[in-house]
């Protein structure tokens, strides 16, 4: 069966510090991968998606970036965090592009102080 | 106008009640309709997936799509305290398009 992992689970970082969040998927190959941010009381905001190694599409211009160095690994990064980057970051995957039925990881709660 | 509207709740019901959760949408091109359940501080979990119109049943859960009214529903029969969570609807059109999520309805089922 397929599983998706995210780490760390919780992170507290000062403003201006760098960020690296990692997501890995097991039990599948060639998944589409997604990064979302969920702010309190708001819906899920798609940040990046990737259909293959090295292929990244950005949905929202901001100080975040994403990379996919391996088929089942997706990384979210920032060089300098802002207060507004606080939120719940979720990684998701799908293997069926026709339906785009997405399965989510456990999430990383980021607090920028 | 938002693409997807969902009442944030909270919706409070007693154990055993039938729960109705709803989303309205404005884009008639949506063809894929999903419901996710999200417990506090956890990732969303896919509950139901429906293509186009009609009903789909899975245990105590029934998903209903009315494309003429641009209205989708999730019914939960015999609700349990373990059903207490936030329920998100998600919609998509044909082709590779992003999922559009509702903001979620918080459900509280009291014993």
PDB file of C-alpha atoms in Angstrom:
ATOM      1  CA  UNK A   1       0.000   0.000   0.000  1.00  0.00           C
ATOM      2  CA  UNK A   2       0.992   3.589  -0.494  1.00  0.00           C
ATOM      3  CA  UNK A   3       2.053   5.865   2.335  1.00  0.00           C
ATOM      4  CA  UNK A   4       3.133   9.472   2.445  1.00  0.00           C
ATOM      5  CA  UNK A   5       5.486  10.936   5.026  1.00  0.00           C
ATOM      6  CA  UNK A   6       6.191  14.503   6.019  1.00  0.00           C
ATOM      7  CA  UNK A   7       8.726  15.906   8.418  1.00  0.00           C
ATOM      8  CA  UNK A   8       9.141  17.584  10.647  1.00  0.00           C
ATOM      9  CA  UNK A   9       5.684  17.448  12.205  1.00  0.00           C
ATOM     10  CA  UNK A  10       6.121  20.761  13.989  1.00  0.00           C
ATOM     11  CA  UNK A  11       8.569  23.586  13.444  1.00  0.00           C
ATOM     12  CA  UNK A  12       9.125  26.959  15.103  1.00  0.00           C
ATOM     13  CA  UNK A  13      11.444  29.249  13.209  1.00  0.00           C
ATOM     14  CA  UNK A  14      12.514  32.895  13.578  1.00  0.00           C
ATOM     15  CA  UNK A  15      11.766  35.430  10.862  1.00  0.00           C
ATOM     16  CA  UNK A  16      14.521  35.484   8.258  1.00  0.00           C
ATOM     17  CA  UNK A  17      15.658  31.914   8.848  1.00  0.00           C
ATOM     18  CA  UNK A  18      15.718  29.286   6.084  1.00  0.00           C
ATOM     19  CA  UNK A  19      13.186  26.489   5.706  1.00  0.00           C
ATOM     20  CA  UNK A  20      13.244  22.956   4.372  1.00  0.00           C
ATOM     21  CA  UNK A  21      10.237  20.653   4.575  1.00  0.00           C
ATOM     22  CA  UNK A  22      10.394  17.178   3.142  1.00  0.00           C
ATOM     23  CA  UNK A  23       7.754  14.861   1.746  1.00  0.00           C
ATOM     24  CA  UNK A  24       8.252  11.293   0.548  1.00  0.00           C
ATOM     25  CA  UNK A  25       5.825   8.778  -0.909  1.00  0.00           C
ATOM     26  CA  UNK A  26       6.215   5.008  -0.655  1.00  0.00           C
ATOM     27  CA  UNK A  27       4.590   2.231  -2.610  1.00  0.00           C
ATOM     28  CA  UNK A  28       4.047   4.010  -5.905  1.00  0.00           C
ATOM     29  CA  UNK A  29       6.010   5.413  -8.806  1.00  0.00           C
ATOM     30  CA  UNK A  30       5.631   8.505 -10.996  1.00  0.00           C
ATOM     31  CA  UNK A  31       3.151  10.221  -8.671  1.00  0.00           C
ATOM     32  CA  UNK A  32       2.010  13.777  -9.134  1.00  0.00           C
ATOM     33  CA  UNK A  33       3.058  15.656  -6.012  1.00  0.00           C
ATOM     34  CA  UNK A  34       1.591  18.788  -4.434  1.00  0.00           C
ATOM     35  CA  UNK A  35       2.391  21.288  -1.680  1.00  0.00           C
ATOM     36  CA  UNK A  36      -0.496  23.093  -0.002  1.00  0.00           C
ATOM     37  CA  UNK A  37      -0.715  25.617   2.802  1.00  0.00           C
ATOM     38  CA  UNK A  38      -3.711  25.755   5.097  1.00  0.00           C
ATOM     39  CA  UNK A  39      -4.185  28.878   7.202  1.00  0.00           C
ATOM     40  CA  UNK A  40      -6.606  28.988  10.102  1.00  0.00           C
ATOM     41  CA  UNK A  41     -10.171  29.434   8.887  1.00  0.00           C
ATOM     42  CA  UNK A  42      -9.142  29.333   5.259  1.00  0.00           C
ATOM     43  CA  UNK A  43      -9.158  26.707   2.579  1.00  0.00           C
ATOM     44  CA  UNK A  44      -6.267  24.800   1.158  1.00  0.00           C
ATOM     45  CA  UNK A  45      -4.010  26.966  -0.995  1.00  0.00           C
ATOM     46  CA  UNK A  46      -2.050  25.130  -3.681  1.00  0.00           C
ATOM     47  CA  UNK A  47       1.560  26.304  -3.664  1.00  0.00           C
ATOM     48  CA  UNK A  48       3.402  23.963  -6.049  1.00  0.00           C
ATOM     49  CA  UNK A  49       2.813  20.807  -8.010  1.00  0.00           C
ATOM     50  CA  UNK A  50       5.121  18.437  -9.847  1.00  0.00           C
ATOM     51  CA  UNK A  51       4.408  15.829 -12.527  1.00  0.00           C
ATOM     52  CA  UNK A  52       7.960  14.437 -12.583  1.00  0.00           C
ATOM     53  CA  UNK A  53      11.546  14.769 -11.408  1.00  0.00           C
ATOM     54  CA  UNK A  54      12.761  18.336 -11.792  1.00  0.00           C
ATOM     55  CA  UNK A  55       9.359  19.542 -13.044  1.00  0.00           C
ATOM     56  CA  UNK A  56       7.855  22.166 -10.753  1.00  0.00           C
ATOM     57  CA  UNK A  57       4.892  24.438 -11.354  1.00  0.00           C
ATOM     58  CA  UNK A  58       4.268  27.367  -9.047  1.00  0.00           C
ATOM     59  CA  UNK A  59       0.768  28.547  -8.315  1.00  0.00           C
ATOM     60  CA  UNK A  60       1.447  31.467  -6.029  1.00  0.00           C
ATOM     61  CA  UNK A  61       4.409  33.893  -6.325  1.00  0.00           C
ATOM     62  CA  UNK A  62       6.101  34.165  -2.950  1.00  0.00           C
ATOM     63  CA  UNK A  63       9.370  33.540  -1.175  1.00  0.00           C
ATOM     64  CA  UNK A  64       8.892  29.773  -1.198  1.00  0.00           C
ATOM     65  CA  UNK A  65      10.349  27.313  -3.690  1.00  0.00           C
ATOM     66  CA  UNK A  66       9.986  23.606  -4.326  1.00  0.00           C
ATOM     67  CA  UNK A  67      12.202  20.897  -5.722  1.00  0.00           C
ATOM     68  CA  UNK A  68      11.784  17.271  -6.707  1.00  0.00           C
ATOM     69  CA  UNK A  69      15.206  15.649  -6.696  1.00  0.00           C
ATOM     70  CA  UNK A  70      13.838  12.088  -6.802  1.00  0.00           C
ATOM     71  CA  UNK A  71      10.675  10.474  -8.123  1.00  0.00           C
ATOM     72  CA  UNK A  72       9.030  10.158  -4.718  1.00  0.00           C
ATOM     73  CA  UNK A  73      10.597  13.096  -2.885  1.00  0.00           C
ATOM     74  CA  UNK A  74       9.247  16.636  -2.797  1.00  0.00           C
ATOM     75  CA  UNK A  75      10.921  19.458  -0.870  1.00  0.00           C
ATOM     76  CA  UNK A  76       9.561  22.871   0.087  1.00  0.00           C
ATOM     77  CA  UNK A  77      12.149  25.547   0.853  1.00  0.00           C
ATOM     78  CA  UNK A  78      12.625  29.161   1.708  1.00  0.00           C
ATOM     79  CA  UNK A  79      15.755  31.237   2.037  1.00  0.00           C
ATOM     80  CA  UNK A  80      14.199  33.748   4.436  1.00  0.00           C
ATOM     81  CA  UNK A  81      10.944  33.092   6.271  1.00  0.00           C
ATOM     82  CA  UNK A  82       8.299  35.767   6.770  1.00  0.00           C
ATOM     83  CA  UNK A  83       5.690  35.944   9.533  1.00  0.00           C
ATOM     84  CA  UNK A  84       3.054  35.325   6.868  1.00  0.00           C
ATOM     85  CA  UNK A  85       4.622  31.942   6.074  1.00  0.00           C
ATOM     86  CA  UNK A  86       3.166  30.479   9.269  1.00  0.00           C
ATOM     87  CA  UNK A  87       0.594  27.784   8.630  1.00  0.00           C
ATOM     88  CA  UNK A  88      -0.069  24.102   8.175  1.00  0.00           C
ATOM     89  CA  UNK A  89       1.833  22.700   5.208  1.00  0.00           C
ATOM     90  CA  UNK A  90       0.462  19.642   3.513  1.00  0.00           C
ATOM     91  CA  UNK A  91       1.983  17.413   0.891  1.00  0.00           C
ATOM     92  CA  UNK A  92      -0.300  15.358  -1.334  1.00  0.00           C
ATOM     93  CA  UNK A  93       0.102  12.816  -4.115  1.00  0.00           C
ATOM     94  CA  UNK A  94      -1.966  11.274  -6.849  1.00  0.00           C
ATOM     95  CA  UNK A  95      -1.253   8.525  -9.351  1.00  0.00           C
ATOM     96  CA  UNK A  96      -4.408   9.028 -11.391  1.00  0.00           C
ATOM     97  CA  UNK A  97      -4.143  12.264 -13.363  1.00  0.00           C
ATOM     98  CA  UNK A  98      -7.599  11.737 -14.893  1.00  0.00           C
ATOM     99  CA  UNK A  99      -9.371  12.099 -11.571  1.00  0.00           C
ATOM    100  CA  UNK A 100      -6.624  13.837  -9.602  1.00  0.00           C
ATOM    101  CA  UNK A 101      -7.829  12.077  -6.473  1.00  0.00           C
ATOM    102  CA  UNK A 102      -5.293  13.395  -4.006  1.00  0.00           C
ATOM    103  CA  UNK A 103      -4.059  11.765  -0.830  1.00  0.00           C
ATOM    104  CA  UNK A 104      -2.568  13.915   1.872  1.00  0.00           C
ATOM    105  CA  UNK A 105       0.297  13.508   4.279  1.00  0.00           C
ATOM    106  CA  UNK A 106       0.102  14.255   8.015  1.00  0.00           C
ATOM    107  CA  UNK A 107       1.274  17.852   7.573  1.00  0.00           C
ATOM    108  CA  UNK A 108       3.874  20.161   9.108  1.00  0.00           C
ATOM    109  CA  UNK A 109       2.783  22.937  11.421  1.00  0.00           C
ATOM    110  CA  UNK A 110       5.111  25.908  10.926  1.00  0.00           C
ATOM    111  CA  UNK A 111       5.184  28.874  13.263  1.00  0.00           C
ATOM    112  CA  UNK A 112       7.338  31.823  12.307  1.00  0.00           C
ATOM    113  CA  UNK A 113       8.106  34.169  15.201  1.00  0.00           C
TER     114      UNK A 113
ATOM    115  CA  UNK B   1     -17.985  35.282  -5.854  1.00  0.00           C
ATOM    116  CA  UNK B   2     -15.930  32.370  -4.561  1.00  0.00           C
ATOM    117  CA  UNK B   3     -15.730  29.309  -6.775  1.00  0.00           C
ATOM    118  CA  UNK B   4     -16.811  27.091  -3.884  1.00  0.00           C
ATOM    119  CA  UNK B   5     -18.859  28.110  -0.839  1.00  0.00           C
ATOM    120  CA  UNK B   6     -19.074  26.047   2.313  1.00  0.00           C
ATOM    121  CA  UNK B   7     -20.649  26.994   5.647  1.00  0.00           C
ATOM    122  CA  UNK B   8     -17.861  26.954   8.261  1.00  0.00           C
ATOM    123  CA  UNK B   9     -20.187  25.830  11.078  1.00  0.00           C
ATOM    124  CA  UNK B  10     -19.735  24.514  13.650  1.00  0.00           C
ATOM    125  CA  UNK B  11     -22.611  22.125  13.111  1.00  0.00           C
ATOM    126  CA  UNK B  12     -23.536  20.464  16.410  1.00  0.00           C
ATOM    127  CA  UNK B  13     -25.651  17.308  16.434  1.00  0.00           C
ATOM    128  CA  UNK B  14     -26.407  14.534  18.917  1.00  0.00           C
ATOM    129  CA  UNK B  15     -25.034  11.045  18.388  1.00  0.00           C
ATOM    130  CA  UNK B  16     -27.194   9.036  15.987  1.00  0.00           C
ATOM    131  CA  UNK B  17     -28.415  12.042  14.009  1.00  0.00           C
ATOM    132  CA  UNK B  18     -28.344  12.288  10.237  1.00  0.00           C
ATOM    133  CA  UNK B  19     -25.911  14.965   9.176  1.00  0.00           C
ATOM    134  CA  UNK B  20     -26.079  16.940   5.940  1.00  0.00           C
ATOM    135  CA  UNK B  21     -22.994  18.834   4.798  1.00  0.00           C
ATOM    136  CA  UNK B  22     -23.136  20.972   1.672  1.00  0.00           C
ATOM    137  CA  UNK B  23     -21.139  22.956  -0.843  1.00  0.00           C
ATOM    138  CA  UNK B  24     -22.313  25.260  -3.595  1.00  0.00           C
ATOM    139  CA  UNK B  25     -20.178  26.167  -6.561  1.00  0.00           C
ATOM    140  CA  UNK B  26     -20.243  28.582  -9.460  1.00  0.00           C
ATOM    141  CA  UNK B  27     -18.150  26.880 -12.178  1.00  0.00           C
ATOM    142  CA  UNK B  28     -20.334  24.613 -14.310  1.00  0.00           C
ATOM    143  CA  UNK B  29     -17.186  22.958 -15.711  1.00  0.00           C
ATOM    144  CA  UNK B  30     -16.569  21.026 -12.484  1.00  0.00           C
ATOM    145  CA  UNK B  31     -16.950  17.297 -13.104  1.00  0.00           C
ATOM    146  CA  UNK B  32     -15.101  15.632 -10.223  1.00  0.00           C
ATOM    147  CA  UNK B  33     -16.388  16.016  -6.693  1.00  0.00           C
ATOM    148  CA  UNK B  34     -14.678  14.839  -3.530  1.00  0.00           C
ATOM    149  CA  UNK B  35     -15.204  14.979   0.180  1.00  0.00           C
ATOM    150  CA  UNK B  36     -12.358  14.960   2.670  1.00  0.00           C
ATOM    151  CA  UNK B  37     -12.457  14.584   6.440  1.00  0.00           C
ATOM    152  CA  UNK B  38      -9.839  16.403   8.483  1.00  0.00           C
ATOM    153  CA  UNK B  39      -9.288  15.804  12.153  1.00  0.00           C
ATOM    154  CA  UNK B  40      -7.662  18.559  14.172  1.00  0.00           C
ATOM    155  CA  UNK B  41      -3.955  18.949  13.372  1.00  0.00           C
ATOM    156  CA  UNK B  42      -4.049  16.117  10.831  1.00  0.00           C
ATOM    157  CA  UNK B  43      -3.957  15.905   7.050  1.00  0.00           C
ATOM    158  CA  UNK B  44      -7.256  15.597   5.130  1.00  0.00           C
ATOM    159  CA  UNK B  45      -8.449  12.055   4.447  1.00  0.00           C
ATOM    160  CA  UNK B  46     -10.366  11.224   1.278  1.00  0.00           C
ATOM    161  CA  UNK B  47     -13.880  10.008   2.109  1.00  0.00           C
ATOM    162  CA  UNK B  48     -15.856  10.019  -1.110  1.00  0.00           C
ATOM    163  CA  UNK B  49     -15.249  10.635  -4.794  1.00  0.00           C
ATOM    164  CA  UNK B  50     -17.968  11.181  -7.395  1.00  0.00           C
ATOM    165  CA  UNK B  51     -17.761  11.837 -11.112  1.00  0.00           C
ATOM    166  CA  UNK B  52     -20.474  13.988 -12.692  1.00  0.00           C
ATOM    167  CA  UNK B  53     -23.973  13.736 -11.242  1.00  0.00           C
ATOM    168  CA  UNK B  54     -25.724  11.248  -9.037  1.00  0.00           C
ATOM    169  CA  UNK B  55     -25.344   9.558  -5.709  1.00  0.00           C
ATOM    170  CA  UNK B  56     -22.658   7.370  -4.245  1.00  0.00           C
ATOM    171  CA  UNK B  57     -22.936   5.412  -1.034  1.00  0.00           C
ATOM    172  CA  UNK B  58     -20.209   3.982   1.184  1.00  0.00           C
ATOM    173  CA  UNK B  59     -21.317   2.613   4.518  1.00  0.00           C
ATOM    174  CA  UNK B  60     -22.822   5.435   6.566  1.00  0.00           C
ATOM    175  CA  UNK B  61     -21.742   8.053   4.013  1.00  0.00           C
ATOM    176  CA  UNK B  62     -23.656   9.181   0.912  1.00  0.00           C
ATOM    177  CA  UNK B  63     -22.364  11.758  -1.536  1.00  0.00           C
ATOM    178  CA  UNK B  64     -24.851  13.526  -3.778  1.00  0.00           C
ATOM    179  CA  UNK B  65     -24.184  15.812  -6.736  1.00  0.00           C
ATOM    180  CA  UNK B  66     -26.798  18.077  -8.314  1.00  0.00           C
ATOM    181  CA  UNK B  67     -25.084  19.756 -11.226  1.00  0.00           C
ATOM    182  CA  UNK B  68     -28.213  21.630 -12.321  1.00  0.00           C
ATOM    183  CA  UNK B  69     -28.222  23.454  -8.978  1.00  0.00           C
ATOM    184  CA  UNK B  70     -24.424  23.449  -8.611  1.00  0.00           C
ATOM    185  CA  UNK B  71     -24.858  21.848  -5.214  1.00  0.00           C
ATOM    186  CA  UNK B  72     -23.136  18.887  -3.612  1.00  0.00           C
ATOM    187  CA  UNK B  73     -23.927  17.155  -0.349  1.00  0.00           C
ATOM    188  CA  UNK B  74     -22.447  14.637   2.032  1.00  0.00           C
ATOM    189  CA  UNK B  75     -24.870  12.761   4.288  1.00  0.00           C
ATOM    190  CA  UNK B  76     -23.726  10.899   7.365  1.00  0.00           C
ATOM    191  CA  UNK B  77     -26.182   8.428   8.874  1.00  0.00           C
ATOM    192  CA  UNK B  78     -26.075   7.331  12.503  1.00  0.00           C
ATOM    193  CA  UNK B  79     -23.438   9.942  13.299  1.00  0.00           C
ATOM    194  CA  UNK B  80     -20.824   9.065  15.915  1.00  0.00           C
ATOM    195  CA  UNK B  81     -18.615  11.225  18.141  1.00  0.00           C
ATOM    196  CA  UNK B  82     -15.683   9.943  16.058  1.00  0.00           C
ATOM    197  CA  UNK B  83     -17.227  11.761  13.078  1.00  0.00           C
ATOM    198  CA  UNK B  84     -16.402  15.068  14.776  1.00  0.00           C
ATOM    199  CA  UNK B  85     -14.022  16.714  12.337  1.00  0.00           C
ATOM    200  CA  UNK B  86     -13.875  19.323   9.598  1.00  0.00           C
ATOM    201  CA  UNK B  87     -15.299  18.215   6.245  1.00  0.00           C
ATOM    202  CA  UNK B  88     -13.879  19.726   3.081  1.00  0.00           C
ATOM    203  CA  UNK B  89     -15.394  19.521  -0.358  1.00  0.00           C
ATOM    204  CA  UNK B  90     -13.061  19.567  -3.376  1.00  0.00           C
ATOM    205  CA  UNK B  91     -13.994  20.025  -7.017  1.00  0.00           C
ATOM    206  CA  UNK B  92     -12.215  19.845 -10.356  1.00  0.00           C
ATOM    207  CA  UNK B  93     -12.922  20.161 -14.062  1.00  0.00           C
ATOM    208  CA  UNK B  94     -11.767  17.901 -16.885  1.00  0.00           C
ATOM    209  CA  UNK B  95      -8.130  17.674 -17.782  1.00  0.00           C
ATOM    210  CA  UNK B  96      -5.238  18.450 -15.508  1.00  0.00           C
ATOM    211  CA  UNK B  97      -6.662  21.233 -13.404  1.00  0.00           C
ATOM    212  CA  UNK B  98      -6.093  22.048  -9.789  1.00  0.00           C
ATOM    213  CA  UNK B  99      -8.529  20.932  -7.131  1.00  0.00           C
ATOM    214  CA  UNK B 100     -10.618  23.758  -5.711  1.00  0.00           C
ATOM    215  CA  UNK B 101     -11.341  23.277  -2.023  1.00  0.00           C
ATOM    216  CA  UNK B 102     -14.085  24.629   0.157  1.00  0.00           C
ATOM    217  CA  UNK B 103     -13.018  26.153   3.461  1.00  0.00           C
ATOM    218  CA  UNK B 104     -14.555  23.268   5.387  1.00  0.00           C
ATOM    219  CA  UNK B 105     -17.476  22.704   7.764  1.00  0.00           C
ATOM    220  CA  UNK B 106     -16.675  21.806  11.344  1.00  0.00           C
ATOM    221  CA  UNK B 107     -18.923  19.021  12.661  1.00  0.00           C
ATOM    222  CA  UNK B 108     -19.368  18.250  16.358  1.00  0.00           C
ATOM    223  CA  UNK B 109     -21.216  15.069  17.330  1.00  0.00           C
ATOM    224  CA  UNK B 110     -22.032  14.913  21.023  1.00  0.00           C
ATOM    225  CA  UNK B 111     -22.508  11.577  22.853  1.00  0.00           C
TER     226      UNK B 111
END
